[in-house]
mmCIF file of C-alpha atoms in Angstrom:
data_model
loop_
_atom_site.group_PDB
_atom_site.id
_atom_site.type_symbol
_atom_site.label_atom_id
_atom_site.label_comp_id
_atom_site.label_asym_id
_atom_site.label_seq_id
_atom_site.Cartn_x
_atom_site.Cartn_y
_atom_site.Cartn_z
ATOM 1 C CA UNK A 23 -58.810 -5.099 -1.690
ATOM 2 C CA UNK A 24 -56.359 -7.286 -4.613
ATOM 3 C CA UNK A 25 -53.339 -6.319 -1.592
ATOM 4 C CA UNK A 26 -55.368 -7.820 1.018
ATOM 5 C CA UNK A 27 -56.617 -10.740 -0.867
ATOM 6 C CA UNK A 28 -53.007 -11.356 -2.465
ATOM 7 C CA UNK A 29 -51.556 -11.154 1.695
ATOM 8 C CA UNK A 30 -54.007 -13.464 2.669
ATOM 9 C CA UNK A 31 -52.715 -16.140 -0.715
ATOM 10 C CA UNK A 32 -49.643 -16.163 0.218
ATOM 11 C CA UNK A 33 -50.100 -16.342 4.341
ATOM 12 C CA UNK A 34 -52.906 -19.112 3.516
ATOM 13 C CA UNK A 35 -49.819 -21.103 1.043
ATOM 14 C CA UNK A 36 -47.687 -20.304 3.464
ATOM 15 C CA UNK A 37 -49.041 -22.054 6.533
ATOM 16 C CA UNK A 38 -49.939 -25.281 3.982
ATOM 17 C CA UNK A 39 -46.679 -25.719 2.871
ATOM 18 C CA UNK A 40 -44.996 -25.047 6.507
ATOM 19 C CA UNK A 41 -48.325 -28.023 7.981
ATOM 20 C CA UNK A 42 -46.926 -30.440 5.338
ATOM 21 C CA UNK A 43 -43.469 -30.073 6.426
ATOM 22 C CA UNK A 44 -44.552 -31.136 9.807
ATOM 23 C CA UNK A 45 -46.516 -33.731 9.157
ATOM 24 C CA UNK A 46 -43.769 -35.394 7.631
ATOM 25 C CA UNK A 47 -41.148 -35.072 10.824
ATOM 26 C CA UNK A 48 -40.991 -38.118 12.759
ATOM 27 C CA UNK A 49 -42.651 -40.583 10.526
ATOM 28 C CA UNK A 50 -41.477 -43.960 10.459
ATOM 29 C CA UNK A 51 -40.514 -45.701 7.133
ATOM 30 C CA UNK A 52 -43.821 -48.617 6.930
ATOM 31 C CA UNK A 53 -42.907 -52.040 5.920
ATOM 32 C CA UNK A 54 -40.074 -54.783 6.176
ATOM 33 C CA UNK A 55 -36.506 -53.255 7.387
ATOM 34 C CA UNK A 56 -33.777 -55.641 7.851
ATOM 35 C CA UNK A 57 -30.775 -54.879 9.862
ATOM 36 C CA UNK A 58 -27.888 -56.616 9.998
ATOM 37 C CA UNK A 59 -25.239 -56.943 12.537
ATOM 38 C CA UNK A 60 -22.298 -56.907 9.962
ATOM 39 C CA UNK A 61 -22.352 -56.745 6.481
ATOM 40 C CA UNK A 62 -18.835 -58.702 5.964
ATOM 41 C CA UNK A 63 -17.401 -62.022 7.981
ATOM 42 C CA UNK A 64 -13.456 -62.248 7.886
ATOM 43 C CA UNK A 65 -12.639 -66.036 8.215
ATOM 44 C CA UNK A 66 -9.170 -64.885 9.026
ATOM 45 C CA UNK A 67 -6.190 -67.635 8.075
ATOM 46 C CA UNK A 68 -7.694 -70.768 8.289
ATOM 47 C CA UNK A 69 -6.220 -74.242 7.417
ATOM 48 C CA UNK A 70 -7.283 -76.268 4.105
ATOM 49 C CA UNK A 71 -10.445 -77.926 5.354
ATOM 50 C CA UNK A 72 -11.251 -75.983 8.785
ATOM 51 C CA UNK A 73 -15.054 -74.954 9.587
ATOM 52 C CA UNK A 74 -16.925 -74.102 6.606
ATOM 53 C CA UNK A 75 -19.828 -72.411 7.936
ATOM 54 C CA UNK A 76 -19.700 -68.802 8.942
ATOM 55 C CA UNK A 77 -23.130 -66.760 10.176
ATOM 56 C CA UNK A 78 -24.842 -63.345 9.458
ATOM 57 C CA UNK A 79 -26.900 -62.511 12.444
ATOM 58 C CA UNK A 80 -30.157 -60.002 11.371
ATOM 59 C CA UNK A 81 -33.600 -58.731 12.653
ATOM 60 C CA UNK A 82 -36.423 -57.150 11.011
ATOM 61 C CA UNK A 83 -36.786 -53.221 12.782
ATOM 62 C CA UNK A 84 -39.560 -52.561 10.209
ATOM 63 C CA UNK A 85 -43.320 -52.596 10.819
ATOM 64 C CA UNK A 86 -44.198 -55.520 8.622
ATOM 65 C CA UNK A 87 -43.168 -59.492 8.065
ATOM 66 C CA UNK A 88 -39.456 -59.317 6.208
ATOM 67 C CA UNK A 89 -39.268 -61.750 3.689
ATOM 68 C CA UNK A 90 -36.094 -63.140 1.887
ATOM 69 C CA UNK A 91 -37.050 -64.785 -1.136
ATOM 70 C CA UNK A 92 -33.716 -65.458 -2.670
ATOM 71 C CA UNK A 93 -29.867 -65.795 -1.633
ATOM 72 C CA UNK A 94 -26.877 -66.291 -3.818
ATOM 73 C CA UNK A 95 -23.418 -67.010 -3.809
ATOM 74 C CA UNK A 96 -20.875 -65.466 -6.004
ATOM 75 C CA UNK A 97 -19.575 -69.061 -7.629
ATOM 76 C CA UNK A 98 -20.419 -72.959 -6.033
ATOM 77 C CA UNK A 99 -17.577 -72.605 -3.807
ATOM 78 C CA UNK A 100 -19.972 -70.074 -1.739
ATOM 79 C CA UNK A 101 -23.435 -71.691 -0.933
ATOM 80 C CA UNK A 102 -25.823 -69.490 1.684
ATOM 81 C CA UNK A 103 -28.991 -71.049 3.332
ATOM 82 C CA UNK A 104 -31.223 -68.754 4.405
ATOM 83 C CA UNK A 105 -34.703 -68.525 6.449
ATOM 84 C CA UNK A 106 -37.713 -69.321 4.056
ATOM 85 C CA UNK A 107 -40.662 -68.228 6.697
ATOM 86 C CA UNK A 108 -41.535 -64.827 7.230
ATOM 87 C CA UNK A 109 -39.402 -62.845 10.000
ATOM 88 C CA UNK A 110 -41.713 -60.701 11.847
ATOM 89 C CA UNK A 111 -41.806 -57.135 13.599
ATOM 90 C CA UNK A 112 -38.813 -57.672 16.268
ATOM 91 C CA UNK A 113 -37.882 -61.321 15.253
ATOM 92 C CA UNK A 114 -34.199 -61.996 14.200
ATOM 93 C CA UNK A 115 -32.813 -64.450 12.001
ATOM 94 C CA UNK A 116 -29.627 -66.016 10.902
ATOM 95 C CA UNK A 117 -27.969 -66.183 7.071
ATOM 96 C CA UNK A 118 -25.548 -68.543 6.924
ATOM 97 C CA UNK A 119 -23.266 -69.293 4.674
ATOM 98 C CA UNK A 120 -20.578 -72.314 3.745
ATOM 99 C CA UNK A 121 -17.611 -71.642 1.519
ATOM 100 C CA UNK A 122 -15.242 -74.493 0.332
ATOM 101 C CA UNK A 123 -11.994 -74.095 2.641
ATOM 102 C CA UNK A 124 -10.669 -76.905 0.348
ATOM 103 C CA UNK A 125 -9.242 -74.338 -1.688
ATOM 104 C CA UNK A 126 -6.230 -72.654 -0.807
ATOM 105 C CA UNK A 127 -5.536 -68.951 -0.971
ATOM 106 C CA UNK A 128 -6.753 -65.727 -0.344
ATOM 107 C CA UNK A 129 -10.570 -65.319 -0.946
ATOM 108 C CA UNK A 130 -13.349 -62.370 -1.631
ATOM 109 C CA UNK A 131 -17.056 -64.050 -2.200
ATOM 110 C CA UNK A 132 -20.472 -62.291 -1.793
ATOM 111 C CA UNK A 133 -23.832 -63.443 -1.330
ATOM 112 C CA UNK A 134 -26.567 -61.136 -2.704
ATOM 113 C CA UNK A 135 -29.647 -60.864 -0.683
ATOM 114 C CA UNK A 136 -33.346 -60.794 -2.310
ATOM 115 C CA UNK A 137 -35.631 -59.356 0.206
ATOM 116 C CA UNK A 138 -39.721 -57.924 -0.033
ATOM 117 C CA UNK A 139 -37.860 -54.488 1.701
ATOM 118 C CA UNK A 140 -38.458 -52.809 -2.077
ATOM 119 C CA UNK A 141 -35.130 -51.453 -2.359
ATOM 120 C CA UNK A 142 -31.533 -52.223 -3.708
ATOM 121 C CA UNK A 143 -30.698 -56.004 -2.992
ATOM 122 C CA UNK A 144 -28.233 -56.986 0.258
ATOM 123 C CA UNK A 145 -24.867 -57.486 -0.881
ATOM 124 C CA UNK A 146 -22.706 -59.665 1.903
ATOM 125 C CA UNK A 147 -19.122 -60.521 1.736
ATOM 126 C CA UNK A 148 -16.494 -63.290 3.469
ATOM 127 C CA UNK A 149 -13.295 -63.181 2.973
ATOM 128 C CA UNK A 150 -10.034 -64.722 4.224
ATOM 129 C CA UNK A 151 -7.687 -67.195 3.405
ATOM 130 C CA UNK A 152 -6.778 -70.531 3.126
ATOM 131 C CA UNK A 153 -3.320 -72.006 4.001
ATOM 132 C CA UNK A 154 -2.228 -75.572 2.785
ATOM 133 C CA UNK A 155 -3.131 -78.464 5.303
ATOM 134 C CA UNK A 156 0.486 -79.519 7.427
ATOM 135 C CA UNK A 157 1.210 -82.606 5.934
ATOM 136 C CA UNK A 158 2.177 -85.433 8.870
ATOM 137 C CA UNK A 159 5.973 -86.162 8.764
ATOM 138 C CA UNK A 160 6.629 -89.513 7.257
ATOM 139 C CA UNK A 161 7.474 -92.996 8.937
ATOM 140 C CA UNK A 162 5.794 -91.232 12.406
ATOM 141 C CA UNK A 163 4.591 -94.920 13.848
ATOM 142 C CA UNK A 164 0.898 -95.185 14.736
ATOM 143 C CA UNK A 165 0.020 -96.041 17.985
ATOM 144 C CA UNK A 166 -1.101 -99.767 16.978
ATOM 145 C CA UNK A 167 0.431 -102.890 18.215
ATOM 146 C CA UNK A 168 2.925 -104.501 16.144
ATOM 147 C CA UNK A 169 2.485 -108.323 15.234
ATOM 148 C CA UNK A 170 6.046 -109.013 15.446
ATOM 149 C CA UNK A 171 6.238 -108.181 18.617
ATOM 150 C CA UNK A 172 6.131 -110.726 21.216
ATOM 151 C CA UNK A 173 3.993 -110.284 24.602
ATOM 152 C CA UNK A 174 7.222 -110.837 26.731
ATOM 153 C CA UNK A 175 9.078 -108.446 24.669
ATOM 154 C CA UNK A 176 10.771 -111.141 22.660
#
């Protein structure tokens, strides 16, 4: 009688522990999930002064509103703006982000990412670099009239 009872224990802890391995296949993760296209934006080689503003495209895959409640730079010379509302279920959403091409050389910035997902925060990079503005060759005339000259050419 113990042998049968003690078959029947382990066949009964069996079959919960193999029902709670199923359940568990093919659940979803619940709440916010944001995915982002990239997770790094190479400006290239850009001239002193060119286009600040570069753009991190996202959407929320999860099953509830994503929220970012905070987005920084690394330093001032890298300023992100970011949307404030919610982003819901299937919605997408743009991060962008300005960095000052007045300074020349190479670059590596990031912008950290607060979200309501409940995990690690977002970390985003830009790079590139700047080259020094041409400078216009000296004495080129400009294209306005002179008022020594004469209208007959005199």
């Amino acid at each position: 009688m113990k042998k049968l009872f003690s078959l029947l224990m382990i066949m009964s802890l069996a079959a919960t522990f193999t029902f709670a391995q199923d359940s568990n296949e093919g659940e979803t993760t619940t709440g916010p999930k944001m995915e982002l296209e990239t997770m790094e934006v190479d400006y290239g080689v850009i001239e002193q002064g060119s286009e600040p503003l570069r753009e991190f495209h996202f959407a929320n895959v999860g099953n509830e509103p994503l929220q970012i409640t905070n987005a920084k730079g690394s330093c001032g010379c890298t300023v992100p703006n970011y949307p404030k509302e919610p982003i819901f279920p299937g919605e997408k959403g743009v991060i962008e982000v300005r960095y000052d091409t007045k300074r020349i050389g190479r670059f590596t910035k990031r912008v950290t990412l607060t979200t309501n997902e409940g995990g690690e925060k977002i970390v985003l990079t830009i790079k590139g670099e700047v080259k020094k503005k041409a400078e216009e060759p000296a004495g080129v005339p400009t294209s306005a009239p002179s008022i020594l000259s004469s209208p007959n050419g005199n």
